[in-house]
Short mmCIF file of C-alpha atoms in Angstrom, two decimals:
data_model
loop_
_atom_site.label_atom_id
_atom_site.label_comp_id
_atom_site.label_asym_id
_atom_site.label_seq_id
_atom_site.Cartn_x
_atom_site.Cartn_y
_atom_site.Cartn_z
CA MET A 704 -20.51 -120.12 -38.45
CA VAL A 705 -20.51 -123.51 -40.19
CA SER A 706 -22.28 -124.72 -43.33
CA LEU A 707 -24.36 -127.88 -43.69
CA LYS A 708 -24.99 -127.29 -47.26
CA THR A 709 -24.36 -129.91 -49.80
CA GLU A 710 -25.29 -130.61 -53.36
CA LEU A 711 -26.50 -133.87 -54.89
CA CYS A 712 -26.61 -134.15 -58.90
CA GLY A 713 -26.82 -130.42 -59.31
CA ILE A 714 -29.45 -129.70 -56.73
CA GLU A 715 -28.47 -127.93 -53.54
CA LEU A 716 -29.20 -129.26 -50.10
CA ASP A 717 -29.81 -127.10 -46.91
CA ASN A 718 -28.24 -130.08 -45.37
CA PRO A 719 -27.14 -133.80 -46.20
CA LEU A 720 -29.94 -135.44 -44.31
CA ILE A 721 -32.55 -137.63 -46.25
CA PRO A 722 -34.62 -140.13 -44.50
CA ALA A 723 -34.50 -143.24 -46.40
CA SER A 724 -37.50 -144.91 -48.26
CA GLY A 725 -39.50 -147.06 -46.26
CA THR A 726 -38.90 -145.37 -42.89
CA PHE A 727 -40.70 -142.17 -43.76
CA GLY A 728 -43.93 -142.99 -45.68
CA PHE A 729 -44.77 -139.94 -47.61
CA GLY A 730 -43.77 -137.70 -45.00
CA TYR A 731 -46.95 -136.63 -43.49
CA GLU A 732 -46.83 -138.84 -40.43
CA PHE A 733 -43.55 -136.91 -39.27
CA ALA A 734 -44.88 -133.67 -40.34
CA GLU A 735 -47.30 -134.00 -37.22
CA ILE A 736 -44.39 -133.71 -35.10
CA TYR A 737 -41.76 -131.30 -36.76
CA ASP A 738 -41.57 -129.21 -39.91
CA ILE A 739 -40.00 -131.70 -42.20
CA ASN A 740 -38.79 -128.81 -44.42
CA CYS A 741 -35.69 -128.79 -42.04
CA LEU A 742 -34.65 -131.95 -43.94
CA GLY A 743 -32.26 -131.85 -47.08
CA SER A 744 -34.98 -133.90 -48.74
CA PHE A 745 -36.45 -137.31 -48.01
CA SER A 746 -36.98 -140.71 -50.22
CA PHE A 747 -40.61 -141.55 -50.23
CA LYS A 748 -42.03 -145.01 -49.71
CA GLY A 749 -40.85 -147.33 -52.42
CA THR A 750 -43.45 -147.14 -55.25
CA THR A 751 -44.19 -149.95 -57.73
CA LYS A 752 -46.49 -150.17 -60.78
CA ASP A 753 -49.26 -152.25 -59.08
CA PRO A 754 -50.66 -151.81 -55.57
CA ARG A 755 -48.95 -154.29 -53.16
CA PHE A 756 -50.03 -155.58 -49.72
CA GLY A 757 -46.45 -156.94 -49.17
CA ASN A 758 -45.48 -159.93 -46.91
CA PRO A 759 -47.54 -161.62 -44.17
CA THR A 760 -46.92 -160.53 -40.53
CA PRO A 761 -44.91 -160.63 -38.42
CA ARG A 762 -42.84 -158.58 -40.51
CA ILE A 763 -40.48 -157.17 -37.83
CA ALA A 764 -37.92 -158.59 -35.67
CA GLU A 765 -35.54 -156.85 -33.20
CA CYS A 766 -31.61 -157.58 -32.99
CA LYS A 767 -28.89 -155.96 -31.04
CA ASP A 768 -28.81 -152.33 -32.11
CA ALA A 769 -30.69 -153.32 -35.25
CA MET A 770 -33.88 -154.77 -36.46
CA ILE A 771 -34.99 -156.93 -39.54
CA ASN A 772 -38.02 -156.04 -41.75
CA SER A 773 -39.78 -157.83 -44.26
CA VAL A 774 -42.61 -155.63 -45.28
CA GLY A 775 -42.52 -156.52 -49.10
CA LEU A 776 -42.63 -153.24 -50.53
CA GLN A 777 -46.32 -152.56 -49.35
CA ASN A 778 -47.47 -149.56 -51.25
CA PRO A 779 -50.57 -148.31 -53.13
CA GLY A 780 -49.08 -148.54 -56.53
CA VAL A 781 -48.15 -145.71 -58.76
CA GLU A 782 -51.45 -144.26 -59.75
CA ASN A 783 -52.73 -144.10 -56.08
CA VAL A 784 -49.47 -142.48 -55.19
CA ILE A 785 -49.91 -139.73 -57.60
CA LYS A 786 -53.48 -139.29 -56.64
CA ASN A 787 -53.59 -139.67 -53.02
CA GLU A 788 -50.17 -139.55 -51.49
CA LEU A 789 -48.40 -136.81 -53.51
CA PRO A 790 -51.04 -134.14 -52.81
CA LYS A 791 -50.71 -134.78 -48.99
CA LEU A 792 -46.85 -134.98 -49.37
CA ARG A 793 -46.69 -131.47 -51.12
CA LYS A 794 -48.80 -129.84 -48.44
CA CYS A 795 -46.04 -130.54 -45.76
CA PHE A 796 -42.77 -130.64 -47.76
CA HIS A 797 -41.95 -127.91 -50.29
CA LYS A 798 -38.21 -129.15 -51.40
CA PRO A 799 -37.58 -131.53 -54.18
CA VAL A 800 -38.35 -134.92 -52.94
CA MET A 801 -36.64 -138.17 -53.86
CA ALA A 802 -38.98 -140.78 -55.78
CA ASN A 803 -38.00 -144.13 -54.67
CA VAL A 804 -39.15 -146.82 -57.26
CA SER A 805 -39.19 -150.44 -57.44
CA GLY A 806 -40.17 -153.01 -60.04
CA PHE A 807 -40.18 -156.73 -60.84
CA SER A 808 -39.51 -156.38 -64.41
CA VAL A 809 -37.47 -153.64 -66.38
CA ASP A 810 -40.80 -152.58 -67.90
CA GLU A 811 -42.24 -152.12 -64.36
CA TYR A 812 -39.44 -149.67 -63.59
CA VAL A 813 -39.84 -147.77 -66.64
CA TYR A 814 -43.74 -147.50 -66.35
CA THR A 815 -43.45 -146.17 -62.79
CA VAL A 816 -40.59 -143.83 -63.57
CA GLU A 817 -42.45 -142.43 -66.54
CA MET A 818 -45.77 -141.82 -64.57
CA LEU A 819 -43.88 -140.05 -61.71
CA ASP A 820 -41.71 -137.84 -64.09
CA LYS A 821 -44.51 -135.89 -65.01
CA GLU A 822 -45.28 -135.18 -61.33
CA GLU A 823 -44.24 -131.63 -59.80
CA GLY A 824 -41.72 -131.48 -56.84
CA ILE A 825 -39.74 -134.65 -57.77
CA GLY A 826 -35.87 -133.80 -57.62
CA TRP A 827 -34.38 -137.23 -58.05
CA PHE A 828 -35.36 -140.75 -58.98
CA GLU A 829 -33.91 -143.38 -56.54
CA VAL A 830 -34.13 -146.74 -58.20
CA ASN A 831 -34.15 -149.65 -55.98
CA VAL A 832 -32.67 -152.48 -57.88
CA SER A 833 -32.87 -154.94 -54.78
CA CYS A 834 -36.09 -156.44 -55.92
CA PRO A 835 -36.16 -159.81 -57.75
CA ASN A 836 -36.54 -160.13 -61.45
CA VAL A 837 -39.57 -162.17 -62.00
CA HIS A 838 -38.56 -162.66 -65.76
CA GLY A 839 -34.96 -163.45 -64.99
CA GLY A 840 -35.24 -166.43 -62.70
CA GLY A 841 -36.14 -164.27 -59.40
CA MET A 842 -32.60 -163.23 -58.99
CA SER A 843 -32.41 -159.53 -57.75
CA PHE A 844 -31.55 -156.82 -60.38
CA GLY A 845 -28.92 -155.67 -58.29
CA THR A 846 -26.85 -158.78 -57.75
CA SER A 847 -25.54 -158.68 -61.22
CA PRO A 848 -23.74 -155.61 -63.04
CA GLU A 849 -25.62 -156.46 -66.37
CA ALA A 850 -29.17 -156.52 -64.59
CA ALA A 851 -28.52 -153.42 -62.77
CA ALA A 852 -27.32 -151.67 -66.02
CA GLU A 853 -30.09 -152.82 -67.95
CA VAL A 854 -32.62 -151.33 -65.46
CA THR A 855 -30.58 -148.06 -65.36
CA ARG A 856 -30.41 -147.81 -69.28
CA ALA A 857 -34.19 -148.34 -69.69
CA VAL A 858 -35.13 -145.92 -66.87
CA ARG A 859 -32.62 -143.54 -68.34
CA LYS A 860 -34.58 -143.24 -71.36
CA VAL A 861 -37.84 -141.92 -69.88
CA THR A 862 -36.36 -139.43 -67.42
CA ASN A 863 -34.11 -136.25 -67.57
CA LYS A 864 -34.32 -136.09 -63.85
CA PRO A 865 -31.21 -137.11 -61.88
CA LEU A 866 -31.15 -140.86 -61.74
CA ILE A 867 -29.81 -142.51 -58.71
CA ILE A 868 -29.45 -146.23 -58.44
CA LYS A 869 -29.94 -147.74 -54.92
CA LEU A 870 -27.66 -150.84 -54.49
CA SER A 871 -27.98 -153.84 -52.63
CA PRO A 872 -25.10 -154.86 -50.36
CA ASN A 873 -25.89 -158.47 -50.75
CA VAL A 874 -23.51 -158.94 -53.50
CA THR A 875 -19.70 -160.23 -53.84
CA ASP A 876 -18.50 -157.07 -55.61
CA ILE A 877 -20.32 -153.83 -55.25
CA VAL A 878 -17.89 -151.82 -57.13
CA SER A 879 -18.53 -153.66 -60.32
CA ILE A 880 -22.14 -153.04 -60.08
CA ALA A 881 -21.65 -149.21 -59.21
CA LYS A 882 -19.57 -148.97 -62.23
CA ALA A 883 -21.96 -150.65 -64.58
CA CYS A 884 -24.56 -148.24 -63.54
CA GLU A 885 -22.47 -145.30 -63.91
CA GLU A 886 -21.69 -146.70 -67.45
CA ALA A 887 -25.49 -146.92 -68.15
CA GLY A 888 -26.23 -143.39 -67.48
CA ALA A 889 -26.79 -143.03 -63.62
CA ASP A 890 -26.25 -139.71 -62.20
CA GLY A 891 -25.82 -141.11 -58.71
CA ILE A 892 -25.38 -144.05 -56.61
CA SER A 893 -27.36 -144.71 -53.29
CA LEU A 894 -26.11 -147.58 -50.87
CA ILE A 895 -26.58 -149.39 -48.80
CA ASN A 896 -29.83 -151.16 -48.78
CA THR A 897 -30.61 -153.57 -46.03
CA LEU A 898 -28.47 -156.71 -45.55
CA LEU A 899 -30.35 -160.03 -45.77
CA GLY A 900 -30.69 -161.49 -42.22
CA MET A 901 -32.60 -163.80 -40.14
CA LYS A 902 -33.76 -164.25 -36.38
CA ILE A 903 -34.91 -167.42 -34.74
CA ASP A 904 -37.03 -167.56 -31.76
CA LEU A 905 -35.66 -169.84 -29.21
CA LYS A 906 -39.05 -170.51 -27.64
CA THR A 907 -40.82 -171.39 -30.94
CA LYS A 908 -37.80 -172.53 -32.54
CA LYS A 909 -38.72 -170.98 -35.75
CA PRO A 910 -37.83 -167.58 -37.60
CA VAL A 911 -39.52 -164.56 -36.04
CA ILE A 912 -40.31 -163.10 -39.47
CA ALA A 913 -43.20 -164.99 -41.35
CA ASN A 914 -41.24 -164.52 -44.63
CA LYS A 915 -38.36 -166.22 -42.50
CA MET A 916 -35.68 -163.57 -44.05
CA GLY A 917 -35.65 -159.97 -44.03
CA GLY A 918 -33.67 -156.72 -44.49
CA PHE A 919 -31.27 -156.21 -41.47
CA SER A 920 -30.60 -152.38 -40.83
CA GLY A 921 -29.86 -150.16 -37.80
CA PRO A 922 -26.66 -149.05 -36.24
CA ALA A 923 -25.28 -152.58 -36.19
CA ILE A 924 -24.92 -152.24 -40.03
CA LYS A 925 -22.87 -149.09 -40.23
CA PRO A 926 -19.39 -150.36 -40.77
CA VAL A 927 -20.47 -152.41 -43.64
CA ALA A 928 -22.10 -149.37 -45.15
CA ILE A 929 -18.99 -147.19 -44.59
CA ARG A 930 -16.58 -149.85 -46.09
CA MET A 931 -19.09 -149.95 -49.25
CA VAL A 932 -19.50 -146.17 -49.62
CA TYR A 933 -15.83 -145.66 -49.27
CA GLN A 934 -14.96 -148.53 -52.05
CA VAL A 935 -17.59 -147.13 -54.52
CA TYR A 936 -16.22 -143.55 -53.97
CA ASP A 937 -12.85 -144.79 -55.29
CA ALA A 938 -14.46 -146.27 -58.47
CA VAL A 939 -17.01 -144.03 -59.76
CA LYS A 940 -17.16 -140.15 -60.37
CA ILE A 941 -20.91 -139.72 -59.82
CA PRO A 942 -22.11 -138.61 -56.35
CA ILE A 943 -23.11 -141.22 -53.56
CA VAL A 944 -25.80 -141.04 -51.30
CA GLY A 945 -24.61 -142.85 -48.18
CA GLY A 946 -26.79 -144.76 -45.81
CA GLY A 947 -26.65 -147.58 -43.34
CA GLY A 948 -27.01 -147.48 -39.64
CA VAL A 949 -26.64 -143.62 -39.56
CA ALA A 950 -28.16 -142.44 -35.89
CA THR A 951 -25.88 -139.37 -34.97
CA ALA A 952 -24.19 -136.39 -36.17
CA GLU A 953 -20.91 -138.23 -35.88
CA ASP A 954 -22.24 -141.07 -38.24
CA VAL A 955 -23.24 -138.37 -41.03
CA ILE A 956 -19.62 -136.86 -40.86
CA GLU A 957 -18.17 -140.38 -41.17
CA MET A 958 -20.30 -141.28 -43.96
CA MET A 959 -19.33 -138.24 -45.87
CA LEU A 960 -15.65 -138.80 -45.12
CA ALA A 961 -16.27 -142.06 -46.61
CA GLY A 962 -17.41 -140.34 -49.52
CA ALA A 963 -21.15 -139.66 -49.37
CA SER A 964 -22.44 -136.29 -50.72
CA ALA A 965 -25.77 -136.81 -48.88
CA VAL A 966 -26.65 -139.02 -45.98
CA GLN A 967 -29.75 -141.31 -45.47
CA VAL A 968 -31.28 -142.12 -42.15
CA GLY A 969 -33.36 -145.08 -41.87
CA ALA A 970 -34.13 -147.40 -38.96
CA GLN A 971 -33.35 -144.57 -36.56
CA ASN A 972 -36.42 -142.84 -37.79
CA LEU A 973 -38.50 -145.76 -36.53
CA VAL A 974 -37.25 -145.61 -33.10
CA ASP A 975 -37.03 -142.07 -32.79
CA PRO A 976 -39.38 -139.91 -34.94
CA MET A 977 -37.30 -136.84 -34.16
CA ALA A 978 -33.88 -138.42 -35.19
CA CYS A 979 -33.24 -136.27 -38.02
CA PRO A 980 -34.09 -132.83 -36.64
CA LYS A 981 -32.02 -133.76 -33.65
CA ILE A 982 -29.09 -134.97 -35.82
CA ILE A 983 -29.37 -131.46 -38.15
CA ALA A 984 -29.42 -129.52 -34.76
CA ASP A 985 -26.42 -131.28 -33.35
CA LEU A 986 -24.11 -131.21 -36.58
CA PRO A 987 -22.86 -127.80 -35.83
CA ARG A 988 -21.65 -128.66 -32.60
CA VAL A 989 -19.76 -131.93 -33.88
CA MET A 990 -18.35 -129.94 -37.00
CA GLU A 991 -16.86 -127.42 -34.58
CA LYS A 992 -15.35 -130.14 -32.47
CA TYR A 993 -13.66 -131.70 -35.37
CA GLY A 994 -12.68 -128.39 -37.15
CA ILE A 995 -15.03 -128.83 -40.04
CA LYS A 996 -16.31 -125.45 -41.53
CA ASN A 997 -18.11 -126.69 -44.72
CA LEU A 998 -19.51 -130.15 -44.76
CA LYS A 999 -19.33 -130.05 -48.42
CA ASP A 1000 -15.34 -130.02 -48.25
CA ILE A 1001 -15.11 -133.31 -46.25
CA ILE A 1002 -16.83 -135.49 -48.83
CA GLY A 1003 -14.47 -138.37 -49.51
CA GLY A 1004 -11.99 -136.75 -46.98
CA ALA A 1005 -10.94 -140.34 -45.77
CA HIS A 1006 -9.57 -141.32 -48.96
CA MET B 955 -48.07 -138.08 -31.08
CA LYS B 956 -45.31 -136.73 -29.15
CA ASP B 957 -42.13 -138.22 -27.33
CA VAL B 958 -42.24 -137.45 -23.49
CA LEU B 959 -39.97 -138.24 -20.73
CA LEU B 960 -42.17 -139.95 -17.91
CA THR B 961 -40.93 -140.84 -14.64
CA ILE B 962 -41.60 -144.25 -12.82
CA LYS B 963 -43.50 -143.72 -9.83
CA SER B 964 -44.21 -147.41 -8.87
CA ASN B 965 -43.72 -150.70 -10.75
CA GLU B 966 -44.92 -153.82 -8.95
CA LYS B 967 -46.07 -157.38 -9.49
CA ILE B 968 -49.74 -157.75 -9.36
CA ALA B 969 -50.02 -161.33 -10.69
CA LYS B 970 -48.26 -164.20 -12.26
CA ASN B 971 -45.81 -162.59 -14.81
CA THR B 972 -47.84 -159.38 -14.54
CA TYR B 973 -46.53 -155.74 -13.41
CA LEU B 974 -48.17 -152.64 -12.92
CA MET B 975 -46.26 -149.43 -13.55
CA VAL B 976 -47.21 -146.04 -12.75
CA LEU B 977 -45.45 -143.28 -14.62
CA LEU B 978 -45.74 -139.33 -14.07
CA GLY B 979 -45.47 -136.69 -16.57
CA ASP B 980 -47.01 -135.26 -19.70
CA THR B 981 -50.07 -137.43 -20.53
CA GLU B 982 -51.99 -135.10 -22.96
CA GLY B 983 -53.49 -136.96 -25.75
CA ILE B 984 -53.56 -140.53 -24.28
CA LYS B 985 -57.00 -142.14 -24.57
CA ALA B 986 -58.88 -145.37 -23.95
CA GLY B 987 -57.81 -148.07 -26.25
CA ALA B 988 -54.69 -146.26 -27.31
CA PHE B 989 -51.06 -147.54 -26.66
CA VAL B 990 -47.62 -145.82 -25.66
CA ASN B 991 -44.34 -146.96 -27.12
CA LEU B 992 -41.50 -147.08 -24.61
CA LYS B 993 -37.71 -146.74 -25.26
CA LEU B 994 -35.87 -149.22 -22.90
CA ASP B 995 -32.00 -148.84 -22.59
CA GLY B 996 -30.17 -151.57 -24.59
CA PHE B 997 -32.98 -152.24 -26.74
CA PHE B 998 -33.23 -150.92 -30.33
CA LEU B 999 -37.13 -151.06 -31.00
CA ARG B 1000 -39.58 -149.34 -28.65
CA ARG B 1001 -41.97 -151.73 -26.50
CA PRO B 1002 -45.59 -150.70 -27.34
CA ILE B 1003 -47.87 -151.22 -24.28
CA SER B 1004 -51.48 -150.69 -23.94
CA VAL B 1005 -52.97 -147.86 -21.86
CA CYS B 1006 -54.77 -148.91 -18.38
CA GLU B 1007 -55.59 -145.65 -16.93
CA VAL B 1008 -55.01 -142.15 -17.53
CA ASP B 1009 -55.63 -139.93 -14.50
CA GLY B 1010 -54.16 -136.21 -14.93
CA ASP B 1011 -50.44 -136.56 -15.00
CA LYS B 1012 -50.60 -140.19 -13.95
CA LEU B 1013 -50.42 -142.95 -16.55
CA THR B 1014 -50.95 -146.59 -15.42
CA LEU B 1015 -49.71 -149.62 -17.68
CA ILE B 1016 -50.17 -153.30 -16.87
CA TYR B 1017 -47.77 -155.44 -18.73
CA LYS B 1018 -46.90 -159.12 -18.87
CA VAL B 1019 -43.23 -160.30 -18.95
CA VAL B 1020 -43.04 -162.15 -22.34
CA GLY B 1021 -39.59 -161.45 -23.57
CA GLU B 1022 -36.13 -159.53 -22.75
CA GLY B 1023 -37.74 -156.09 -23.20
CA THR B 1024 -40.48 -156.57 -20.58
CA GLU B 1025 -38.17 -158.62 -18.45
CA LYS B 1026 -35.85 -155.42 -18.04
CA MET B 1027 -39.12 -153.28 -17.50
CA SER B 1028 -40.05 -155.27 -14.63
CA LYS B 1029 -36.86 -154.69 -12.97
CA MET B 1030 -37.16 -150.84 -13.40
CA ALA B 1031 -37.22 -148.90 -10.13
CA GLU B 1032 -39.11 -145.74 -9.08
CA GLY B 1033 -37.56 -142.47 -10.24
CA GLU B 1034 -36.22 -143.98 -13.49
CA LYS B 1035 -37.10 -142.18 -16.69
CA ILE B 1036 -38.44 -143.56 -19.88
CA TRP B 1037 -38.85 -141.92 -23.13
CA THR B 1038 -42.44 -142.51 -24.14
CA LEU B 1039 -44.23 -141.96 -27.38
CA THR B 1040 -47.69 -140.90 -26.65
CA GLY B 1041 -50.94 -140.26 -28.31
CA LEU B 1042 -50.51 -143.52 -30.56
CA GLY B 1043 -53.43 -145.74 -32.05
CA ASN B 1044 -56.92 -144.78 -32.78
CA GLY B 1045 -58.54 -146.07 -29.49
CA TYR B 1046 -62.24 -146.99 -28.90
CA ASP B 1047 -65.12 -144.91 -29.98
CA LEU B 1048 -67.36 -144.43 -26.77
CA SER B 1049 -70.09 -143.04 -28.87
CA LYS B 1050 -71.38 -146.56 -30.26
CA SER B 1051 -71.67 -148.32 -27.02
CA GLY B 1052 -75.45 -148.15 -26.13
CA GLU B 1053 -76.74 -148.41 -22.64
CA ARG B 1054 -75.21 -151.53 -21.58
CA PRO B 1055 -71.87 -152.05 -23.36
CA LEU B 1056 -69.87 -155.42 -22.83
CA LEU B 1057 -66.20 -155.15 -22.23
CA VAL B 1058 -64.37 -158.38 -22.78
CA GLY B 1059 -60.58 -158.53 -21.82
CA GLY B 1060 -58.31 -161.50 -21.93
CA GLY B 1061 -54.83 -161.76 -20.22
CA ALA B 1062 -52.76 -158.85 -21.34
CA GLY B 1063 -56.05 -157.74 -23.12
CA VAL B 1064 -57.53 -156.69 -19.75
CA PRO B 1065 -55.69 -153.39 -18.92
CA PRO B 1066 -57.26 -151.42 -21.80
CA MET B 1067 -60.89 -152.24 -20.53
CA TYR B 1068 -60.13 -150.26 -17.36
CA GLU B 1069 -59.75 -146.78 -18.85
CA LEU B 1070 -62.78 -147.67 -21.33
CA CYS B 1071 -64.87 -148.72 -18.39
CA LYS B 1072 -64.05 -145.81 -16.31
CA GLU B 1073 -64.95 -143.33 -19.12
CA LEU B 1074 -68.27 -145.24 -19.92
CA ILE B 1075 -69.49 -145.15 -16.36
CA ALA B 1076 -68.78 -141.44 -16.40
CA GLU B 1077 -71.01 -141.12 -19.23
CA GLY B 1078 -73.85 -142.90 -17.34
CA LYS B 1079 -73.59 -146.09 -19.26
CA LYS B 1080 -73.83 -149.51 -17.42
CA PRO B 1081 -71.09 -151.64 -18.62
CA ALA B 1082 -70.66 -155.19 -17.80
CA VAL B 1083 -67.23 -156.77 -17.93
CA ILE B 1084 -65.80 -160.37 -18.70
CA LEU B 1085 -62.22 -160.90 -17.84
CA GLY B 1086 -60.53 -164.04 -18.97
CA PHE B 1087 -57.29 -165.69 -17.48
CA GLY B 1088 -55.53 -168.83 -17.85
CA ALA B 1089 -55.68 -169.63 -14.06
CA SER B 1090 -56.39 -167.96 -10.83
CA ASP B 1091 -52.72 -166.71 -10.03
CA GLU B 1092 -52.88 -164.81 -13.23
CA ILE B 1093 -56.04 -162.67 -12.32
CA PHE B 1094 -55.75 -158.95 -11.65
CA PHE B 1095 -58.07 -155.98 -11.34
CA GLU B 1096 -61.25 -157.98 -10.72
CA ASN B 1097 -61.91 -155.75 -7.49
CA GLU B 1098 -60.73 -152.64 -9.51
CA PHE B 1099 -63.70 -153.16 -12.01
CA LYS B 1100 -65.89 -153.75 -9.31
CA ALA B 1101 -65.01 -150.73 -7.61
CA LEU B 1102 -65.94 -148.82 -10.71
CA GLY B 1103 -69.31 -150.17 -10.51
CA ALA B 1104 -69.33 -152.54 -13.27
CA ASP B 1105 -70.82 -156.06 -13.16
CA THR B 1106 -67.67 -158.12 -13.41
CA TYR B 1107 -67.28 -161.73 -14.19
CA VAL B 1108 -64.11 -163.78 -14.35
CA THR B 1109 -63.25 -166.87 -16.32
CA THR B 1110 -60.27 -169.26 -15.89
CA VAL B 1111 -59.29 -171.85 -18.42
CA ASP B 1112 -58.45 -174.43 -15.72
CA GLY B 1113 -61.44 -173.63 -13.51
CA SER B 1114 -59.39 -172.64 -10.51
CA TYR B 1115 -61.63 -169.50 -10.20
CA GLY B 1116 -64.79 -168.04 -11.41
CA THR B 1117 -66.43 -169.50 -14.61
CA LYS B 1118 -64.35 -172.50 -15.97
CA GLY B 1119 -63.47 -171.97 -19.74
CA PHE B 1120 -63.11 -168.96 -21.91
CA VAL B 1121 -64.36 -165.39 -21.90
CA THR B 1122 -67.32 -166.70 -24.33
CA ASP B 1123 -68.41 -169.18 -21.55
CA ALA B 1124 -69.66 -166.07 -19.40
CA PHE B 1125 -71.67 -164.62 -22.34
CA ASP B 1126 -74.88 -166.02 -21.19
CA LYS B 1127 -74.69 -164.08 -17.77
CA VAL B 1128 -75.02 -160.84 -19.59
CA ASP B 1129 -77.08 -158.71 -21.79
CA TYR B 1130 -75.54 -156.13 -24.00
CA THR B 1131 -75.73 -153.67 -26.39
CA TYR B 1132 -72.38 -153.37 -27.96
CA VAL B 1133 -69.02 -155.21 -27.48
CA TYR B 1134 -65.59 -153.81 -26.73
CA THR B 1135 -62.55 -156.34 -26.67
CA CYS B 1136 -58.94 -156.82 -26.39
CA GLY B 1137 -57.05 -160.04 -26.26
CA PRO B 1138 -55.00 -162.71 -28.08
CA GLU B 1139 -56.34 -163.28 -31.64
CA PRO B 1140 -58.10 -166.72 -31.09
CA MET B 1141 -60.12 -165.05 -28.18
CA LEU B 1142 -61.05 -162.02 -30.43
CA LYS B 1143 -62.19 -164.56 -32.94
CA ALA B 1144 -64.33 -166.62 -30.54
CA VAL B 1145 -65.98 -163.21 -29.15
CA TYR B 1146 -66.60 -162.28 -32.85
CA ASN B 1147 -68.64 -165.59 -33.52
CA LYS B 1148 -70.21 -165.64 -30.20
CA SER B 1149 -71.56 -162.09 -30.02
CA THR B 1150 -74.85 -160.77 -31.39
CA THR B 1151 -74.12 -157.11 -31.61
CA SER B 1152 -71.47 -155.08 -33.37
CA GLY B 1153 -68.24 -154.21 -31.55
CA GLN B 1154 -64.75 -153.00 -31.54
CA TYR B 1155 -61.90 -155.49 -31.48
CA SER B 1156 -58.43 -154.36 -30.52
CA PHE B 1157 -55.54 -156.17 -32.28
CA GLU B 1158 -51.89 -156.72 -31.14
CA GLU B 1159 -49.03 -157.14 -33.78
CA ARG B 1160 -45.25 -156.89 -33.88
CA MET B 1161 -44.54 -153.11 -34.70
CA GLY B 1162 -41.40 -151.42 -36.02
CA CYS B 1163 -42.29 -147.60 -35.27
CA GLY B 1164 -45.62 -147.49 -33.75
CA PHE B 1165 -46.83 -144.46 -35.51
CA GLY B 1166 -47.51 -145.56 -39.18
CA ALA B 1167 -44.38 -145.14 -41.06
CA CYS B 1168 -42.90 -148.55 -41.61
CA MET B 1169 -45.79 -150.64 -42.49
CA GLY B 1170 -44.69 -153.43 -40.28
CA CYS B 1171 -48.03 -154.15 -38.75
CA SER B 1172 -50.29 -154.09 -41.78
CA CYS B 1173 -53.36 -156.02 -42.01
CA LYS B 1174 -56.09 -156.55 -44.63
CA THR B 1175 -59.78 -155.38 -43.58
CA LYS B 1176 -63.00 -155.02 -45.69
CA TYR B 1177 -62.42 -151.37 -45.66
CA GLY B 1178 -58.82 -151.82 -47.38
CA ASN B 1179 -55.34 -152.22 -45.91
CA LYS B 1180 -54.87 -150.82 -42.43
CA ARG B 1181 -51.93 -150.33 -39.99
CA ILE B 1182 -52.52 -151.88 -36.54
CA CYS B 1183 -50.50 -149.07 -35.04
CA LYS B 1184 -52.04 -145.97 -36.76
CA ASP B 1185 -55.48 -146.93 -38.22
CA GLY B 1186 -55.79 -149.46 -35.38
CA PRO B 1187 -55.37 -151.24 -32.99
CA VAL B 1188 -59.17 -151.02 -32.74
CA LEU B 1189 -60.90 -152.19 -35.75
CA GLU B 1190 -64.76 -152.36 -36.32
CA LYS B 1191 -66.15 -155.82 -36.13
CA GLU B 1192 -67.76 -155.26 -39.70
CA GLU B 1193 -64.45 -154.69 -41.31
CA ILE B 1194 -62.46 -157.72 -39.83
CA ILE B 1195 -61.13 -160.36 -42.06
CA TRP B 1196 -59.87 -163.57 -40.03
#
């Protein structure tokens, strides 16, 4: 018998699988086709202080083994999430859920976390620092150690729940940003968010995406994610949620060997809504093949 | 929604850049105005294709070759299998049709009119159909609609067959109680402006997942934000914002 159990910031997970924010809504679309309680957890749709429609369409482009999205954090805003989405989520998911939060100023992050902190069923906060700071010249919070730490410190003051910072890979030195978040009070690091990408249509000779650029994700980005998880694992003591291009049980094991305590699956959920239960069902076979008894034992094993 | 493995029974060219594929397998939950999402080898995202006809275990799709994915589809042969997400999209609401609904399809928007027409006739309604194409070599299914018993009119932009012009140029030929339509957005807008009754309009958008998870195909309506894949592709005339 193999064990898929792992732990993330003091909360035990039945397995390391966590569908990534933005690819899983608030869970109930997927609950139509399988019992989502088989998951370790899931990270719900990025929630902001105010409702957002997001970017113009087309928002989606296909690439080789990957895709680009430019949804623009469409969500109904934290009040509607609490009123309409969380009750539906709780009906189909009975484990601690990861609350993904975004903001365009430090105050917005704080407001949204404070509102959600009172809600039942939230296990962790996952703070997405890839958003532009509208009061700071539009640079993403996640591109400087100081700005990422500022968000972390501010949010830290309003919640006692485990605080995980989700980092952008579009930076020169991911390690310094991860360390700054750890020093500012983060309980975990989640990486990677999407890479900034573009696709040009040869027929129209223009970018496919209305917003021109978007987040590049899918199996093609996995080596970048593995590398960054590996680097950050060496630099911080807090646990890592690894993600980026994960599509198979082998990918989950590779991500854990790099240093992830839990593993996110993103774009793959969109092409195969059964991706996560399939990976969970396949993990014991792959673990046996590679002589792994407890998944927990291999975290950071590649170091 | 479910992911089913369907087997290609036939796949043939029926007009310029236009193919008809018949798939066999579990077709439960597939309805008029809905779509399916096909996983093709070598492509990351699925291909959403509208439903032309569903009959027992037989699913008929008509698709236009517009890019690499549909190009690949056009070369697939009998016996090959395709993982297909079915039961996607809201589909048309037949209860609002009145006695003489008008069905307007343009190009790749023609196929969904077929299952709808078949079902309306089965309910004893008397639909009229307007099919719009660019030129005579693009025309398909005129005879199939006639065989169902629908009054069928064809328009071509270049005038090489039927009424010259756009679908709206044939509106004077028909009396109607309601409009069902699918086609490129400029056509939908022209139908919206020309028609004098309420109706249901089926939209197209680039999709990520096709089942409501990614918010890739959102649009604004008078009834709030909607996802073309999950809350659509069919919208009520009254809610559309152009």
